[in-house]
Tab-separated table of C-alpha atoms in Angstrom:
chain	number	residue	atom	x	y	z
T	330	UNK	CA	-16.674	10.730	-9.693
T	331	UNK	CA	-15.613	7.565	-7.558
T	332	UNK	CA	-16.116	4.273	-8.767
T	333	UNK	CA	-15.418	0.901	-6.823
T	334	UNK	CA	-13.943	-2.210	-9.183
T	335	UNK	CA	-14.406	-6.055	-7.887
T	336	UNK	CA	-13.273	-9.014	-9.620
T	337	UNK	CA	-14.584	-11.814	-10.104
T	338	UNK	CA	-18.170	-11.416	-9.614
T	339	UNK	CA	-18.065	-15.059	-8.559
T	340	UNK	CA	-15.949	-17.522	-7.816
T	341	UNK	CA	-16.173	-21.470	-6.907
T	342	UNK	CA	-12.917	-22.975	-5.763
T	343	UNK	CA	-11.976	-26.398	-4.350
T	344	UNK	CA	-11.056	-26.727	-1.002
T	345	UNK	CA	-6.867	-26.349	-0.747
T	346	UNK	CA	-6.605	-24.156	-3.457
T	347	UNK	CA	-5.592	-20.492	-3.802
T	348	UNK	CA	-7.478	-17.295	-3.747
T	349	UNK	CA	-7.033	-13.688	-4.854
T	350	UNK	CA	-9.772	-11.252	-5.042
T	351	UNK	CA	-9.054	-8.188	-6.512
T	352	UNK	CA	-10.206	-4.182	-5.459
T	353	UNK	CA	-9.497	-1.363	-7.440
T	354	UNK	CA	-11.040	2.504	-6.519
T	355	UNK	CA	-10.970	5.492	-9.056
T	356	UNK	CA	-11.095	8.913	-9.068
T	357	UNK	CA	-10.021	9.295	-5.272
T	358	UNK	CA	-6.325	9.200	-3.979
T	359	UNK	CA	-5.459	7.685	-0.285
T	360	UNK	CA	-8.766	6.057	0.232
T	361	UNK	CA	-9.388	4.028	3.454
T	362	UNK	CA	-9.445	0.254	1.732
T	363	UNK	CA	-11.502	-2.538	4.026
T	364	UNK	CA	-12.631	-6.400	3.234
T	365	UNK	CA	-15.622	-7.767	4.395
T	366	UNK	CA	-17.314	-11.206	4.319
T	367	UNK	CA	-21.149	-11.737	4.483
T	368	UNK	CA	-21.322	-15.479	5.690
T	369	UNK	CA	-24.415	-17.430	4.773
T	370	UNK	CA	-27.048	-15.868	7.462
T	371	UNK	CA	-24.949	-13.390	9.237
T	372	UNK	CA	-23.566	-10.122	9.332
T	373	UNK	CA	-21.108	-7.876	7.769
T	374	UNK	CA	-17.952	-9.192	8.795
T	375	UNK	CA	-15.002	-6.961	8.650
T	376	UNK	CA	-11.643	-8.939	7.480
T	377	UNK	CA	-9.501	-6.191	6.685
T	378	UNK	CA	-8.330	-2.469	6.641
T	379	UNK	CA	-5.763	-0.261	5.359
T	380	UNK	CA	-5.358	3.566	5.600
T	381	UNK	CA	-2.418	3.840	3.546
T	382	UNK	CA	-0.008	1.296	0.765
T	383	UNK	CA	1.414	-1.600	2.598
T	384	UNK	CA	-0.215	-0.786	5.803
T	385	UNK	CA	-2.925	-4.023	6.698
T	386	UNK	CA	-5.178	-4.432	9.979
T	387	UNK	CA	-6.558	-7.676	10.810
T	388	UNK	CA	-9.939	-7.531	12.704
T	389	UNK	CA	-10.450	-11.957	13.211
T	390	UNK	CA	-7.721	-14.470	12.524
T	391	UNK	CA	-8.202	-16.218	9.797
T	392	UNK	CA	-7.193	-18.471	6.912
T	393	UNK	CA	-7.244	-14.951	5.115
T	394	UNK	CA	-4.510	-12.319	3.991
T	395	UNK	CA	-4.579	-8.963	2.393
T	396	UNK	CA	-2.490	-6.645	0.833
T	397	UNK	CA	-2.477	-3.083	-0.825
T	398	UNK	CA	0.360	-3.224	-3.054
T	399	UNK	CA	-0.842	-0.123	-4.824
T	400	UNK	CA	-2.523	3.184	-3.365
T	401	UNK	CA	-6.218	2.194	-4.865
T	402	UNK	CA	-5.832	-1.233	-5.080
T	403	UNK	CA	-6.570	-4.110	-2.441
T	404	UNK	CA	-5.936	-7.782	-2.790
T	405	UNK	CA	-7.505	-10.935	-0.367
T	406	UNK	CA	-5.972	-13.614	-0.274
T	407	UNK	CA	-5.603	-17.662	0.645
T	408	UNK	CA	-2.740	-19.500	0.424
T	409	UNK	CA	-5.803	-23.090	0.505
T	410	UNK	CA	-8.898	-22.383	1.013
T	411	UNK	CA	-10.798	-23.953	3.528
T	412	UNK	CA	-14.918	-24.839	3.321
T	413	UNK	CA	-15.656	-22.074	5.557
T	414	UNK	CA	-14.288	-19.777	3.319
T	415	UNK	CA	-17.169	-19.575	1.494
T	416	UNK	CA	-19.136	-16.138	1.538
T	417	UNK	CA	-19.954	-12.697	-0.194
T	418	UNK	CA	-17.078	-10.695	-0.100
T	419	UNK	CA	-17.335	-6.748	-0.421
T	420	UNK	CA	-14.676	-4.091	-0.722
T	421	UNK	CA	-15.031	-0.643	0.438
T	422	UNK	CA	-13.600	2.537	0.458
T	423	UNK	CA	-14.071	5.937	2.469
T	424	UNK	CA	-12.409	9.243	2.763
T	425	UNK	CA	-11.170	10.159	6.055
T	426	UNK	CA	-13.347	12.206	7.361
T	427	UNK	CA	-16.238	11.651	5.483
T	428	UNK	CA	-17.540	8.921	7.318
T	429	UNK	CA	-19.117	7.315	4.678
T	430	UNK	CA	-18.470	4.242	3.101
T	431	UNK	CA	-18.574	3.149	-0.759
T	432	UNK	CA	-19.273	-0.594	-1.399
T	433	UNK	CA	-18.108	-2.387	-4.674
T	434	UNK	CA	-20.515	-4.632	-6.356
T	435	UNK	CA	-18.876	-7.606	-4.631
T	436	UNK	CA	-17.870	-11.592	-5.208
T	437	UNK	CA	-19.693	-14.627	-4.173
T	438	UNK	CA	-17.088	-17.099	-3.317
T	439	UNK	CA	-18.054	-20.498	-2.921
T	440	UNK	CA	-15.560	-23.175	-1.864
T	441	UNK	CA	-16.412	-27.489	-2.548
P	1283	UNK	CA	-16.426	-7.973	21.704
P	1284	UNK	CA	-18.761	-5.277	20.525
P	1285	UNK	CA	-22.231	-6.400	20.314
P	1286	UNK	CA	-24.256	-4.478	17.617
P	1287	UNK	CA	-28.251	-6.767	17.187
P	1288	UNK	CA	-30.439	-5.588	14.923
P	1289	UNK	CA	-34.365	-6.588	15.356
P	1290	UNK	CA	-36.643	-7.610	14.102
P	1291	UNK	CA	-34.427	-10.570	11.766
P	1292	UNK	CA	-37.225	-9.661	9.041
P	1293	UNK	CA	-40.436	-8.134	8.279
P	1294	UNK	CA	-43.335	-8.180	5.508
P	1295	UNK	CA	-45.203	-5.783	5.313
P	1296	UNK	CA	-48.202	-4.614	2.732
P	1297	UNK	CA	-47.500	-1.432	0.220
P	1298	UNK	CA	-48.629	1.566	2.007
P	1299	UNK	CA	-47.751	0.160	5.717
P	1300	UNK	CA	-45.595	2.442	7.486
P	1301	UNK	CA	-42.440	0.286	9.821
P	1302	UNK	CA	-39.488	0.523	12.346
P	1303	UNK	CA	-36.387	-1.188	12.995
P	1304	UNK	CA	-34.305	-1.107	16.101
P	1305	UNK	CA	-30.552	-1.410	16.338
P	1306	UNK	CA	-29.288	-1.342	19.493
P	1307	UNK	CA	-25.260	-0.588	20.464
P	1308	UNK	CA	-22.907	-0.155	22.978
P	1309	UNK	CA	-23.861	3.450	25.020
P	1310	UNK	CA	-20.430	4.415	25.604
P	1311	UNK	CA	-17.294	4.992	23.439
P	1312	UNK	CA	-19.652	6.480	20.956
P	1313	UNK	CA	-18.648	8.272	18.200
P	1314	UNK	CA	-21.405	7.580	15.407
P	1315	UNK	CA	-23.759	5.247	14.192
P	1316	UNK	CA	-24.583	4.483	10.486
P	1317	UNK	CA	-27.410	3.132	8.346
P	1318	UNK	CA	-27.106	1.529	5.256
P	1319	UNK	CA	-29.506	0.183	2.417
P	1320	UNK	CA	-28.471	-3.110	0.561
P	1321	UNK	CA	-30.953	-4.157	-2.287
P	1322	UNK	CA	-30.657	-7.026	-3.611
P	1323	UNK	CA	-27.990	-7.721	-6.517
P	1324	UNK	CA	-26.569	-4.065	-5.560
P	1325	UNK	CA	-24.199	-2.617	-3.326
P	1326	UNK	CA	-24.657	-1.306	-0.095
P	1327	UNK	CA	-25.747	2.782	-0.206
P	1328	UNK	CA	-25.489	4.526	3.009
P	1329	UNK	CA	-28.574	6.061	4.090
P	1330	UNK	CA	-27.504	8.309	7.310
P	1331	UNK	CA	-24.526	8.851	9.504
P	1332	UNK	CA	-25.735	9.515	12.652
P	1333	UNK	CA	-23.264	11.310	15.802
P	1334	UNK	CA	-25.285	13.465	18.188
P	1335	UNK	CA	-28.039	12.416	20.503
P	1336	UNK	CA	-31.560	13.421	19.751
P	1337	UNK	CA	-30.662	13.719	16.349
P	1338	UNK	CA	-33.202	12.737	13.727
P	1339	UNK	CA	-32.730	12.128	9.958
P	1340	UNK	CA	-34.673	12.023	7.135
P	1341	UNK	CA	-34.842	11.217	3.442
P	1342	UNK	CA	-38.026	10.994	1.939
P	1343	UNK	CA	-40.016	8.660	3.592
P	1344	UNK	CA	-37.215	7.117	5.514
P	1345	UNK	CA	-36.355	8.427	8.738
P	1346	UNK	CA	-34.013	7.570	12.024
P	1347	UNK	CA	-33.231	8.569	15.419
P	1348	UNK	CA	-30.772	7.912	17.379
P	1349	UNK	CA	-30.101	7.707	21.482
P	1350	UNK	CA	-26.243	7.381	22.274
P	1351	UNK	CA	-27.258	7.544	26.124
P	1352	UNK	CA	-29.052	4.078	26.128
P	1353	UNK	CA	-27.768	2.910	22.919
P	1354	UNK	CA	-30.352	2.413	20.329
P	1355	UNK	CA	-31.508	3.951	16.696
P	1356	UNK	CA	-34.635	3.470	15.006
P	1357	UNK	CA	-35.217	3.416	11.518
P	1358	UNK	CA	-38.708	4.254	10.020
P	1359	UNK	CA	-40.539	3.653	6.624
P	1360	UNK	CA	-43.327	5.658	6.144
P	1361	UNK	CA	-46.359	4.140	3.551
P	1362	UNK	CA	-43.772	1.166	2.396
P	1363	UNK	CA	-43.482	0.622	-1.547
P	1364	UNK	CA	-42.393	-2.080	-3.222
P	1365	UNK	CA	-38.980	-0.309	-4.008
P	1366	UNK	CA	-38.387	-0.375	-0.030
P	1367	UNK	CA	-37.302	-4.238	-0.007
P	1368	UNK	CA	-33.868	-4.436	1.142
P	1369	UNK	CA	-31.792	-5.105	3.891
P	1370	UNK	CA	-31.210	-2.485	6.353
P	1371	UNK	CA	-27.340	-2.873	7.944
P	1372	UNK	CA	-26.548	-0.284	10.856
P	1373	UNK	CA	-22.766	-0.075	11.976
P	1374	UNK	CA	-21.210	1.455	15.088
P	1375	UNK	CA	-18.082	3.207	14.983
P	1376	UNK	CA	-16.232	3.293	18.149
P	1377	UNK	CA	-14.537	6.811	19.368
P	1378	UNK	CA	-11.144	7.156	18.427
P	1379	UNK	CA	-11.840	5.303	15.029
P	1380	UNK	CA	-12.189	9.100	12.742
P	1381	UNK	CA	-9.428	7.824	11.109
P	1382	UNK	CA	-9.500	4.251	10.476
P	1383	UNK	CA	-13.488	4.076	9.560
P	1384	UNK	CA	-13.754	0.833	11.156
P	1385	UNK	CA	-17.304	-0.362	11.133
P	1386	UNK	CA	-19.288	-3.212	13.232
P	1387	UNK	CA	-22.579	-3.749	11.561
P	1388	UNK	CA	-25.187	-5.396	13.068
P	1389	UNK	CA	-26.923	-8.977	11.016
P	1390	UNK	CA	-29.483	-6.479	9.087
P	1391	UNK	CA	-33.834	-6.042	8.899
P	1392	UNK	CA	-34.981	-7.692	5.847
P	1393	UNK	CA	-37.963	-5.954	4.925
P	1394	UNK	CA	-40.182	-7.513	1.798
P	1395	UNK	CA	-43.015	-4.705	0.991
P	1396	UNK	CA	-45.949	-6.930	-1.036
P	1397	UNK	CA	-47.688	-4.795	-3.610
């Protein structure tokens, strides 16, 4: 079976400083990877996609990056993080095709 | 910009109360529309992925329909239970996106079932 990895579970930064969230997915091979931020009463933002290693879409500009340095592994990143950084951050993977996507448990990410 | 709204914001309801939600989308460039479940301290668990008009969906007491022509779905609950409180996300995916899976979700139904 699949299973969806996040790390941290939460996070509280200071503003300027670096970020890296990390995304791991088992038990599939060439998943569709995406980021996406829940800001404080909004949506589901997506940040990020990737359909195959090294390949990165960005959906909004941002003070964000991502990379997928590995087939099953995603990484979001800040070089300094800014105050509206702050957010719920969820990976997700799907199988093309399948149309369905699997969330990980996500991180709250809260930048002072 | 691709609008997806989602109505009402939130709802409480009493246990046994049966309830709808509306999304609404963009009628063309259609090629399906998802709900999702998101309980609190879990991860979102899609419920239905939705692609032809007409078509209806259900799983237990949880049901949806969905009209591509004037762009809406709506989601029912049937005798709401406590275990129903969640947020309900739907996300349109654009034709021509099979492949990349991209996703605009609308802001979500909170729905709070008292026993």
């Amino acid at each position: 079976s699949q299973t969806i990895h996040q790390w941290p579970a939460t996070l509280v930064q200071p503003v300027g400083s670096p970020l890296s969230l990390e995304c791991t997915v088992e038990g599939t091979s060439n998943p569709n990877l995406y980021w996406y931020r829940q800001a404080a009463g909004r949506g589901l933002q997506l940040l990020f996609y990737s359909v195959g290693i090294g390949q990165i879409s960005s959906e909004v500009p941002q003070n964000l990056s991502a990379s997928r340095p590995q087939d099953r592994q995603f990484i979001l990143s800040s070089k300094k993080l800014l105050l509206s950084d702050s957010g719920f951050y969820l990976c997700a993977w799907m199988r093309t095709g399948l149309n369905e996507q699997f969330f990980g448990p996500g991180t709250r990410l809260t930048v002072l | 910009i691709l609008n997806v709204e989602q109505s009402p914001q939130s709802l409480h309801v009493q246990e046994g109360d049966s309830t709808n939600f509306t999304c609404s989308f963009p009628s063309s460039n259609f090629y399906a529309l998802h709900w999702y479940r998101w309980e609190t301290a879990k991860s979102p668990e899609a419920l239905f992925v939705m692609t032809l008009n007409g078509d209806e969906k259900k799983k237990g007491r949880i049901s949806a329909t969905l009209n591509t022509k004037e762009g809406y779905s709506y989601l029912y609950i049937k005798g709401s239970q406590p275990e129903d409180s969640a947020t309900y996300l739907c996300a349109f995916q654009r034709s021509g996106s099979s492949n990349t899976g991209k996703l605009i979700f609308g802001q979500g139904t909170t729905l709070q079932v008292k026993p």
